[in-house]
mmCIF file of C-alpha atoms in Angstrom:
data_model
loop_
_atom_site.group_PDB
_atom_site.id
_atom_site.type_symbol
_atom_site.label_atom_id
_atom_site.label_comp_id
_atom_site.label_asym_id
_atom_site.label_seq_id
_atom_site.Cartn_x
_atom_site.Cartn_y
_atom_site.Cartn_z
ATOM 1 C CA UNK A 1 -86.931 6.363 -55.858
ATOM 2 C CA UNK A 2 -85.266 5.629 -52.470
ATOM 3 C CA UNK A 3 -86.640 2.637 -50.627
ATOM 4 C CA UNK A 4 -88.731 3.444 -47.548
ATOM 5 C CA UNK A 5 -88.208 1.701 -44.208
ATOM 6 C CA UNK A 6 -90.791 0.155 -41.872
ATOM 7 C CA UNK A 7 -89.788 0.000 -38.199
ATOM 8 C CA UNK A 8 -92.119 -1.507 -35.580
ATOM 9 C CA UNK A 9 -95.073 -0.834 -37.907
ATOM 10 C CA UNK A 10 -94.284 2.840 -38.479
ATOM 11 C CA UNK A 11 -93.338 4.188 -41.902
ATOM 12 C CA UNK A 12 -89.997 5.960 -41.831
ATOM 13 C CA UNK A 13 -88.318 8.385 -44.195
ATOM 14 C CA UNK A 14 -86.452 6.927 -47.203
ATOM 15 C CA UNK A 15 -82.940 5.860 -46.302
ATOM 16 C CA UNK A 16 -81.358 8.273 -48.766
ATOM 17 C CA UNK A 17 -83.055 11.251 -47.059
ATOM 18 C CA UNK A 18 -82.116 10.417 -43.472
ATOM 19 C CA UNK A 19 -79.791 12.742 -41.600
ATOM 20 C CA UNK A 20 -76.281 11.423 -40.796
ATOM 21 C CA UNK A 21 -77.273 10.992 -37.152
ATOM 22 C CA UNK A 22 -80.391 8.991 -38.040
ATOM 23 C CA UNK A 23 -78.376 6.828 -40.434
ATOM 24 C CA UNK A 24 -76.017 6.132 -37.521
ATOM 25 C CA UNK A 25 -78.896 4.760 -35.450
ATOM 26 C CA UNK A 26 -80.066 2.340 -38.143
ATOM 27 C CA UNK A 27 -76.562 1.207 -39.102
ATOM 28 C CA UNK A 28 -75.395 0.647 -35.526
ATOM 29 C CA UNK A 29 -77.115 -2.124 -33.556
ATOM 30 C CA UNK A 30 -75.121 -0.971 -30.515
ATOM 31 C CA UNK A 31 -76.566 2.542 -30.585
ATOM 32 C CA UNK A 32 -80.059 1.435 -31.535
ATOM 33 C CA UNK A 33 -80.136 -1.002 -28.617
ATOM 34 C CA UNK A 34 -79.384 1.839 -26.179
ATOM 35 C CA UNK A 35 -82.178 4.162 -27.364
ATOM 36 C CA UNK A 36 -85.372 3.865 -25.262
ATOM 37 C CA UNK A 37 -88.319 2.103 -26.877
ATOM 38 C CA UNK A 38 -90.564 5.160 -26.731
ATOM 39 C CA UNK A 39 -88.048 7.011 -28.909
ATOM 40 C CA UNK A 40 -87.343 4.325 -31.511
ATOM 41 C CA UNK A 41 -91.051 3.559 -31.894
ATOM 42 C CA UNK A 42 -92.001 7.196 -32.560
ATOM 43 C CA UNK A 43 -93.200 8.024 -36.072
ATOM 44 C CA UNK A 44 -90.354 9.933 -37.680
ATOM 45 C CA UNK A 45 -90.254 12.194 -40.695
ATOM 46 C CA UNK A 46 -87.419 14.148 -42.201
ATOM 47 C CA UNK A 47 -88.541 17.422 -40.598
ATOM 48 C CA UNK A 48 -87.755 16.068 -37.123
ATOM 49 C CA UNK A 49 -84.107 16.258 -36.132
ATOM 50 C CA UNK A 50 -83.104 13.711 -33.504
ATOM 51 C CA UNK A 51 -79.587 15.043 -33.099
ATOM 52 C CA UNK A 52 -76.913 16.261 -35.450
ATOM 53 C CA UNK A 53 -73.176 15.704 -35.428
ATOM 54 C CA UNK A 54 -71.503 18.579 -37.306
ATOM 55 C CA UNK A 55 -68.775 17.632 -39.770
ATOM 56 C CA UNK A 56 -65.869 20.028 -39.995
ATOM 57 C CA UNK A 57 -65.277 21.721 -43.317
ATOM 58 C CA UNK A 58 -61.843 20.169 -43.615
ATOM 59 C CA UNK A 59 -63.002 16.642 -42.766
ATOM 60 C CA UNK A 60 -61.657 13.923 -45.025
ATOM 61 C CA UNK A 61 -64.286 12.484 -47.369
ATOM 62 C CA UNK A 62 -64.132 8.783 -48.226
ATOM 63 C CA UNK A 63 -64.480 8.298 -51.971
ATOM 64 C CA UNK A 64 -62.300 5.236 -52.608
ATOM 65 C CA UNK A 65 -60.913 2.257 -50.755
ATOM 66 C CA UNK A 66 -57.571 3.989 -50.174
ATOM 67 C CA UNK A 67 -59.369 6.826 -48.383
ATOM 68 C CA UNK A 68 -60.054 4.459 -45.477
ATOM 69 C CA UNK A 69 -56.291 4.469 -44.898
ATOM 70 C CA UNK A 70 -55.811 8.231 -45.411
ATOM 71 C CA UNK A 71 -52.870 9.380 -43.245
ATOM 72 C CA UNK A 72 -53.040 6.068 -41.367
ATOM 73 C CA UNK A 73 -49.892 4.781 -39.707
ATOM 74 C CA UNK A 74 -51.521 1.784 -38.017
ATOM 75 C CA UNK A 75 -54.959 0.176 -38.242
ATOM 76 C CA UNK A 76 -57.092 -2.650 -36.935
ATOM 77 C CA UNK A 77 -59.252 -4.671 -39.336
ATOM 78 C CA UNK A 78 -62.590 -5.963 -38.042
ATOM 79 C CA UNK A 79 -64.383 -8.722 -39.929
ATOM 80 C CA UNK A 80 -68.107 -9.275 -40.443
ATOM 81 C CA UNK A 81 -67.919 -11.765 -37.576
ATOM 82 C CA UNK A 82 -66.999 -8.837 -35.282
ATOM 83 C CA UNK A 83 -63.506 -10.273 -34.885
ATOM 84 C CA UNK A 84 -60.160 -8.625 -35.514
ATOM 85 C CA UNK A 85 -57.411 -9.715 -37.881
ATOM 86 C CA UNK A 86 -54.603 -11.030 -35.655
ATOM 87 C CA UNK A 87 -50.982 -11.975 -36.237
ATOM 88 C CA UNK A 88 -50.345 -15.155 -34.244
ATOM 89 C CA UNK A 89 -47.270 -15.365 -32.003
ATOM 90 C CA UNK A 90 -45.786 -18.137 -34.141
ATOM 91 C CA UNK A 91 -44.991 -15.185 -36.461
ATOM 92 C CA UNK A 92 -46.511 -17.037 -39.402
ATOM 93 C CA UNK A 93 -50.232 -17.678 -38.905
ATOM 94 C CA UNK A 94 -53.011 -15.112 -39.297
ATOM 95 C CA UNK A 95 -56.363 -15.614 -37.534
ATOM 96 C CA UNK A 96 -59.386 -13.744 -36.149
ATOM 97 C CA UNK A 97 -60.181 -12.964 -32.525
ATOM 98 C CA UNK A 98 -62.523 -10.689 -30.586
ATOM 99 C CA UNK A 99 -59.676 -9.197 -28.555
ATOM 100 C CA UNK A 100 -59.061 -6.023 -30.500
ATOM 101 C CA UNK A 101 -56.953 -4.545 -27.686
ATOM 102 C CA UNK A 102 -54.150 -7.041 -28.287
ATOM 103 C CA UNK A 103 -50.989 -5.677 -29.867
ATOM 104 C CA UNK A 104 -51.261 -8.499 -32.411
ATOM 105 C CA UNK A 105 -54.353 -6.754 -33.849
ATOM 106 C CA UNK A 106 -52.219 -3.768 -34.864
ATOM 107 C CA UNK A 107 -51.129 -3.576 -38.512
ATOM 108 C CA UNK A 108 -48.738 -0.899 -39.721
ATOM 109 C CA UNK A 109 -49.646 0.646 -43.069
ATOM 110 C CA UNK A 110 -47.082 1.049 -45.851
ATOM 111 C CA UNK A 111 -48.015 2.673 -49.150
ATOM 112 C CA UNK A 112 -46.428 1.096 -52.225
ATOM 113 C CA UNK A 113 -44.240 3.660 -54.039
ATOM 114 C CA UNK A 114 -45.420 4.388 -57.567
ATOM 115 C CA UNK A 115 -48.911 2.945 -56.995
ATOM 116 C CA UNK A 116 -51.754 5.105 -55.721
ATOM 117 C CA UNK A 117 -54.066 2.189 -54.953
ATOM 118 C CA UNK A 118 -51.782 -0.388 -53.320
ATOM 119 C CA UNK A 119 -50.571 -0.834 -49.763
ATOM 120 C CA UNK A 120 -48.813 -3.310 -47.508
ATOM 121 C CA UNK A 121 -49.767 -4.288 -43.954
ATOM 122 C CA UNK A 122 -47.054 -5.214 -41.462
ATOM 123 C CA UNK A 123 -47.706 -7.123 -38.233
ATOM 124 C CA UNK A 124 -46.279 -6.303 -34.816
ATOM 125 C CA UNK A 125 -43.617 -8.947 -35.551
ATOM 126 C CA UNK A 126 -42.327 -6.961 -38.530
ATOM 127 C CA UNK A 127 -43.759 -9.364 -41.112
ATOM 128 C CA UNK A 128 -46.128 -8.608 -43.969
ATOM 129 C CA UNK A 129 -49.672 -9.820 -44.522
ATOM 130 C CA UNK A 130 -49.105 -12.233 -47.404
ATOM 131 C CA UNK A 131 -51.422 -13.918 -49.899
ATOM 132 C CA UNK A 132 -49.666 -17.272 -50.256
ATOM 133 C CA UNK A 133 -50.221 -19.924 -52.928
ATOM 134 C CA UNK A 134 -50.708 -22.681 -50.314
ATOM 135 C CA UNK A 135 -54.188 -24.219 -50.203
ATOM 136 C CA UNK A 136 -55.891 -23.949 -46.828
ATOM 137 C CA UNK A 137 -57.577 -27.337 -47.307
ATOM 138 C CA UNK A 138 -56.923 -29.826 -50.073
ATOM 139 C CA UNK A 139 -59.592 -29.561 -52.738
ATOM 140 C CA UNK A 140 -60.832 -26.159 -51.552
ATOM 141 C CA UNK A 141 -60.313 -22.894 -53.413
ATOM 142 C CA UNK A 142 -59.264 -20.791 -50.427
ATOM 143 C CA UNK A 143 -55.531 -20.188 -50.011
ATOM 144 C CA UNK A 144 -53.646 -19.353 -46.846
ATOM 145 C CA UNK A 145 -52.947 -15.829 -45.665
ATOM 146 C CA UNK A 146 -49.697 -15.709 -43.715
ATOM 147 C CA UNK A 147 -47.133 -13.412 -42.159
ATOM 148 C CA UNK A 148 -43.908 -13.400 -44.129
ATOM 149 C CA UNK A 149 -40.822 -11.323 -44.807
ATOM 150 C CA UNK A 150 -39.811 -12.049 -48.405
ATOM 151 C CA UNK A 151 -36.417 -10.968 -49.689
ATOM 152 C CA UNK A 152 -38.213 -8.952 -52.340
ATOM 153 C CA UNK A 153 -41.484 -7.177 -51.581
ATOM 154 C CA UNK A 154 -43.438 -8.647 -54.482
ATOM 155 C CA UNK A 155 -47.138 -8.602 -55.327
ATOM 156 C CA UNK A 156 -47.956 -11.274 -52.718
ATOM 157 C CA UNK A 157 -47.692 -8.628 -49.970
ATOM 158 C CA UNK A 158 -49.600 -5.939 -51.868
ATOM 159 C CA UNK A 159 -53.299 -5.298 -51.280
ATOM 160 C CA UNK A 160 -55.725 -3.048 -53.118
ATOM 161 C CA UNK A 161 -58.497 -1.576 -50.929
ATOM 162 C CA UNK A 162 -61.886 -1.601 -52.689
ATOM 163 C CA UNK A 163 -64.628 0.508 -51.147
ATOM 164 C CA UNK A 164 -67.944 -1.248 -50.458
ATOM 165 C CA UNK A 165 -70.197 1.317 -48.767
ATOM 166 C CA UNK A 166 -68.728 2.033 -45.340
ATOM 167 C CA UNK A 167 -66.510 -1.042 -45.481
ATOM 168 C CA UNK A 168 -63.547 -2.158 -47.535
ATOM 169 C CA UNK A 169 -62.461 -5.265 -49.433
ATOM 170 C CA UNK A 170 -58.750 -6.043 -49.744
ATOM 171 C CA UNK A 171 -57.937 -7.498 -53.142
ATOM 172 C CA UNK A 172 -54.766 -9.312 -54.157
ATOM 173 C CA UNK A 173 -53.041 -8.617 -57.450
ATOM 174 C CA UNK A 174 -54.634 -11.843 -58.727
ATOM 175 C CA UNK A 175 -58.241 -10.787 -58.107
ATOM 176 C CA UNK A 176 -58.884 -12.664 -54.858
ATOM 177 C CA UNK A 177 -60.012 -11.066 -51.598
ATOM 178 C CA UNK A 178 -58.927 -11.257 -47.964
ATOM 179 C CA UNK A 179 -61.649 -13.378 -46.362
ATOM 180 C CA UNK A 180 -62.558 -13.946 -42.709
ATOM 181 C CA UNK A 181 -64.014 -17.447 -42.563
ATOM 182 C CA UNK A 182 -66.760 -18.667 -40.261
ATOM 183 C CA UNK A 183 -68.495 -21.939 -39.512
ATOM 184 C CA UNK A 184 -67.142 -25.061 -37.883
ATOM 185 C CA UNK A 185 -63.437 -25.859 -37.355
ATOM 186 C CA UNK A 186 -61.088 -25.798 -39.139
ATOM 187 C CA UNK A 187 -62.775 -22.897 -40.980
ATOM 188 C CA UNK A 188 -63.742 -21.014 -37.839
ATOM 189 C CA UNK A 189 -61.451 -18.011 -37.146
ATOM 190 C CA UNK A 190 -59.302 -18.815 -40.180
ATOM 191 C CA UNK A 191 -58.293 -16.220 -42.784
ATOM 192 C CA UNK A 192 -57.807 -17.011 -46.466
ATOM 193 C CA UNK A 193 -57.841 -15.208 -49.786
ATOM 194 C CA UNK A 194 -60.500 -16.356 -52.180
ATOM 195 C CA UNK A 195 -63.298 -15.311 -54.531
ATOM 196 C CA UNK A 196 -66.646 -15.662 -52.702
ATOM 197 C CA UNK A 197 -68.995 -17.527 -55.042
ATOM 198 C CA UNK A 198 -71.713 -18.362 -52.501
ATOM 199 C CA UNK A 199 -74.183 -15.653 -51.485
ATOM 200 C CA UNK A 200 -73.897 -16.691 -47.831
ATOM 201 C CA UNK A 201 -70.195 -15.847 -47.771
ATOM 202 C CA UNK A 202 -70.245 -12.660 -49.867
ATOM 203 C CA UNK A 203 -69.904 -10.452 -46.788
ATOM 204 C CA UNK A 204 -66.962 -12.421 -45.402
ATOM 205 C CA UNK A 205 -64.621 -10.310 -47.541
ATOM 206 C CA UNK A 206 -65.853 -7.017 -46.000
ATOM 207 C CA UNK A 207 -63.778 -5.313 -43.302
ATOM 208 C CA UNK A 208 -64.140 -2.313 -41.031
ATOM 209 C CA UNK A 209 -60.983 -0.201 -40.791
ATOM 210 C CA UNK A 210 -60.174 1.296 -37.375
ATOM 211 C CA UNK A 211 -57.356 3.835 -37.622
ATOM 212 C CA UNK A 212 -55.474 3.634 -34.310
ATOM 213 C CA UNK A 213 -52.511 5.841 -35.226
ATOM 214 C CA UNK A 214 -52.113 8.553 -37.847
ATOM 215 C CA UNK A 215 -49.027 9.732 -39.684
ATOM 216 C CA UNK A 216 -47.283 12.716 -38.038
ATOM 217 C CA UNK A 217 -47.870 15.878 -40.018
ATOM 218 C CA UNK A 218 -44.906 18.175 -40.795
ATOM 219 C CA UNK A 219 -45.099 21.573 -39.121
ATOM 220 C CA UNK A 220 -44.325 24.829 -40.980
ATOM 221 C CA UNK A 221 -41.703 25.775 -38.398
ATOM 222 C CA UNK A 222 -39.981 22.417 -38.206
ATOM 223 C CA UNK A 223 -36.575 24.169 -38.004
ATOM 224 C CA UNK A 224 -37.466 25.712 -34.655
ATOM 225 C CA UNK A 225 -36.773 23.877 -31.370
ATOM 226 C CA UNK A 226 -39.596 21.547 -30.496
ATOM 227 C CA UNK A 227 -41.815 22.363 -27.567
ATOM 228 C CA UNK A 228 -42.346 20.159 -24.558
ATOM 229 C CA UNK A 229 -44.503 17.079 -25.221
ATOM 230 C CA UNK A 230 -48.207 17.862 -25.069
ATOM 231 C CA UNK A 231 -51.514 16.434 -26.126
ATOM 232 C CA UNK A 232 -52.484 17.710 -29.570
ATOM 233 C CA UNK A 233 -56.235 17.805 -29.979
ATOM 234 C CA UNK A 234 -56.768 16.944 -33.650
ATOM 235 C CA UNK A 235 -59.687 16.621 -36.019
ATOM 236 C CA UNK A 236 -61.479 14.198 -33.742
ATOM 237 C CA UNK A 237 -61.014 16.367 -30.662
ATOM 238 C CA UNK A 238 -64.151 16.796 -28.633
ATOM 239 C CA UNK A 239 -64.921 20.198 -27.093
ATOM 240 C CA UNK A 240 -67.569 21.233 -24.559
ATOM 241 C CA UNK A 241 -68.937 24.667 -23.725
ATOM 242 C CA UNK A 242 -68.517 24.828 -19.970
ATOM 243 C CA UNK A 243 -70.477 28.106 -19.743
ATOM 244 C CA UNK A 244 -73.713 26.384 -20.773
ATOM 245 C CA UNK A 245 -73.686 23.467 -18.347
ATOM 246 C CA UNK A 246 -73.751 22.882 -14.568
ATOM 247 C CA UNK A 247 -70.884 20.451 -15.123
ATOM 248 C CA UNK A 248 -68.416 23.315 -15.530
ATOM 249 C CA UNK A 249 -67.131 22.842 -11.989
ATOM 250 C CA UNK A 250 -66.377 19.186 -12.609
ATOM 251 C CA UNK A 251 -63.147 17.705 -13.889
ATOM 252 C CA UNK A 252 -60.193 19.583 -15.353
ATOM 253 C CA UNK A 253 -60.579 21.542 -18.576
ATOM 254 C CA UNK A 254 -58.416 21.054 -21.602
ATOM 255 C CA UNK A 255 -58.137 23.149 -24.721
ATOM 256 C CA UNK A 256 -56.963 22.884 -28.313
ATOM 257 C CA UNK A 257 -53.167 22.802 -28.516
ATOM 258 C CA UNK A 258 -52.666 22.667 -32.275
ATOM 259 C CA UNK A 259 -53.964 21.331 -35.558
ATOM 260 C CA UNK A 260 -51.735 18.289 -35.868
ATOM 261 C CA UNK A 261 -53.561 15.063 -36.776
ATOM 262 C CA UNK A 262 -51.486 13.080 -34.289
ATOM 263 C CA UNK A 263 -51.129 13.265 -30.554
ATOM 264 C CA UNK A 264 -48.521 12.038 -28.144
ATOM 265 C CA UNK A 265 -49.179 9.567 -25.381
ATOM 266 C CA UNK A 266 -47.188 7.415 -23.031
ATOM 267 C CA UNK A 267 -46.893 3.834 -24.303
ATOM 268 C CA UNK A 268 -47.910 2.373 -20.970
ATOM 269 C CA UNK A 269 -49.133 4.009 -17.756
ATOM 270 C CA UNK A 270 -49.679 2.084 -14.550
ATOM 271 C CA UNK A 271 -52.136 4.771 -13.429
ATOM 272 C CA UNK A 272 -54.316 4.229 -16.496
ATOM 273 C CA UNK A 273 -55.187 6.454 -19.427
ATOM 274 C CA UNK A 274 -56.554 9.990 -19.708
ATOM 275 C CA UNK A 275 -60.017 10.300 -21.234
ATOM 276 C CA UNK A 276 -60.805 13.710 -22.735
ATOM 277 C CA UNK A 277 -64.518 14.146 -23.226
ATOM 278 C CA UNK A 278 -67.251 16.561 -24.270
ATOM 279 C CA UNK A 279 -70.957 16.380 -23.647
ATOM 280 C CA UNK A 280 -73.303 17.023 -26.539
ATOM 281 C CA UNK A 281 -75.762 19.861 -25.847
ATOM 282 C CA UNK A 282 -79.536 19.572 -25.614
ATOM 283 C CA UNK A 283 -79.729 19.450 -29.407
ATOM 284 C CA UNK A 284 -77.031 16.803 -29.707
ATOM 285 C CA UNK A 285 -74.486 19.270 -31.130
ATOM 286 C CA UNK A 286 -70.769 19.367 -30.328
ATOM 287 C CA UNK A 287 -68.820 22.534 -31.147
ATOM 288 C CA UNK A 288 -65.269 21.387 -31.859
ATOM 289 C CA UNK A 289 -63.742 24.771 -32.596
ATOM 290 C CA UNK A 290 -64.641 27.145 -29.781
ATOM 291 C CA UNK A 291 -65.184 25.239 -26.564
ATOM 292 C CA UNK A 292 -63.334 23.345 -23.885
ATOM 293 C CA UNK A 293 -63.873 19.895 -22.497
ATOM 294 C CA UNK A 294 -63.275 17.692 -19.473
ATOM 295 C CA UNK A 295 -60.890 14.908 -18.618
ATOM 296 C CA UNK A 296 -60.685 11.988 -16.239
ATOM 297 C CA UNK A 297 -58.313 9.126 -15.474
ATOM 298 C CA UNK A 298 -59.519 5.650 -16.361
ATOM 299 C CA UNK A 299 -58.109 2.178 -15.753
ATOM 300 C CA UNK A 300 -59.417 -0.573 -17.987
ATOM 301 C CA UNK A 301 -60.112 -1.505 -21.595
ATOM 302 C CA UNK A 302 -63.854 -2.189 -21.654
ATOM 303 C CA UNK A 303 -66.357 0.232 -23.140
ATOM 304 C CA UNK A 304 -69.066 -0.609 -20.590
ATOM 305 C CA UNK A 305 -66.680 0.228 -17.733
ATOM 306 C CA UNK A 306 -65.846 3.575 -19.326
ATOM 307 C CA UNK A 307 -69.554 4.276 -19.857
ATOM 308 C CA UNK A 308 -70.244 3.612 -16.173
ATOM 309 C CA UNK A 309 -67.339 5.862 -15.164
ATOM 310 C CA UNK A 310 -68.654 8.688 -17.356
ATOM 311 C CA UNK A 311 -72.159 8.247 -15.938
ATOM 312 C CA UNK A 312 -70.778 8.855 -12.445
ATOM 313 C CA UNK A 313 -68.568 11.726 -13.561
ATOM 314 C CA UNK A 314 -71.294 13.573 -15.484
ATOM 315 C CA UNK A 315 -74.336 12.610 -13.445
ATOM 316 C CA UNK A 316 -76.119 11.515 -16.629
ATOM 317 C CA UNK A 317 -77.930 8.185 -16.572
ATOM 318 C CA UNK A 318 -78.665 7.388 -20.227
ATOM 319 C CA UNK A 319 -75.647 8.041 -22.455
ATOM 320 C CA UNK A 320 -73.848 6.685 -25.490
ATOM 321 C CA UNK A 321 -70.066 7.121 -25.637
ATOM 322 C CA UNK A 322 -68.841 7.969 -29.141
ATOM 323 C CA UNK A 323 -65.543 8.765 -30.840
ATOM 324 C CA UNK A 324 -64.954 10.930 -33.885
ATOM 325 C CA UNK A 325 -63.413 9.225 -36.908
ATOM 326 C CA UNK A 326 -60.191 10.925 -38.041
ATOM 327 C CA UNK A 327 -61.158 9.973 -41.600
ATOM 328 C CA UNK A 328 -64.550 11.628 -42.079
ATOM 329 C CA UNK A 329 -65.197 13.599 -38.894
ATOM 330 C CA UNK A 330 -68.338 11.616 -38.022
ATOM 331 C CA UNK A 331 -69.148 10.217 -34.584
ATOM 332 C CA UNK A 332 -69.455 6.480 -34.050
ATOM 333 C CA UNK A 333 -70.331 4.594 -30.838
ATOM 334 C CA UNK A 334 -67.394 2.854 -29.182
ATOM 335 C CA UNK A 335 -67.433 -0.936 -29.509
ATOM 336 C CA UNK A 336 -65.955 -3.826 -27.556
ATOM 337 C CA UNK A 337 -62.462 -2.797 -26.450
ATOM 338 C CA UNK A 338 -60.621 0.493 -26.056
ATOM 339 C CA UNK A 339 -57.284 1.006 -27.858
ATOM 340 C CA UNK A 340 -54.362 -0.880 -26.274
ATOM 341 C CA UNK A 341 -51.369 0.452 -24.293
ATOM 342 C CA UNK A 342 -53.498 2.865 -22.219
ATOM 343 C CA UNK A 343 -53.411 5.403 -25.054
ATOM 344 C CA UNK A 344 -55.168 8.675 -24.226
ATOM 345 C CA UNK A 345 -58.593 9.023 -25.844
ATOM 346 C CA UNK A 346 -61.001 11.744 -26.984
ATOM 347 C CA UNK A 347 -64.700 10.929 -26.795
ATOM 348 C CA UNK A 348 -68.128 12.558 -26.924
ATOM 349 C CA UNK A 349 -70.852 11.765 -24.394
ATOM 350 C CA UNK A 350 -74.255 11.850 -26.118
ATOM 351 C CA UNK A 351 -77.162 12.060 -23.622
ATOM 352 C CA UNK A 352 -80.120 10.077 -24.873
ATOM 353 C CA UNK A 353 -82.412 12.613 -23.163
ATOM 354 C CA UNK A 354 -81.438 15.128 -25.856
ATOM 355 C CA UNK A 355 -82.707 12.704 -28.496
ATOM 356 C CA UNK A 356 -86.035 12.385 -26.717
ATOM 357 C CA UNK A 357 -86.509 16.145 -26.367
ATOM 358 C CA UNK A 358 -85.900 16.903 -30.013
ATOM 359 C CA UNK A 359 -88.004 14.016 -31.281
ATOM 360 C CA UNK A 360 -91.133 14.903 -29.295
#
């Protein structure tokens, strides 16, 4: 029998029966904190639909740890301390930091030939994330995680992703896990590989995987001359029906250019990045297949600045800015920093007024 929830004194539906959108609210403190009190304190049952994010039929379903890295070319790893795995500029140390927009937070993904469940992670310095045999502190069980470039790519640079709900654990070939340490120095911001014996540190081996670049997909007509560079709107493209909104006169439209899972963007633009966005309708739906969207130019890396810019551009006061995961097609609220290098982005603007209307 699924366990029921109690929120502000109101009985809620069992967790297992909640819609994907409602699960998103409870699993995301960021989104929950932006929903007005009169909405979150309303008695809810499963017959009331707050808003629904449709998942495309061809969306990738996560069943194993390796699925988090499906078609991934580069990722960021975010620890339970809300810090990112960073390669230090000494080209040896590995630490944690909240600056996820740094290029040192980018890890290239290499799949180990002949093994379906193993991968390697390479830093921006061309060195591999390595589980060393050096003790982090004398007398402690944790061992150092370093950047290295061994002559032979042995098991010390191989990691096995283990799914743990919506997160992943990275296991070494010797049964230890990549761990983001907390507490006082020298533990604070350090990264080791260890087996967590204490209950308080069990979650330190859990990581969120942010895919920041996907593998280019081969085209059927690869022998033909390539077309001029263009933005390819892929599985996380966000489309908006301009015929159903007074915003149709605002901003330039863009449309689907192809089905590739990758898109091209300039590595660095002094004028900023292009934000392609859609606005969810009054029911919270976004039709990805048949509608167009808007775009704007944006300078900056902070989510709150982008939110303010979109408020002005759309005329909507209460919004949550979300992005669609290329892995499972679901929408998640943007957190902390935008991707580095002014890379173009595709987002969905979810008006909180639509949540209030459908929950009344």
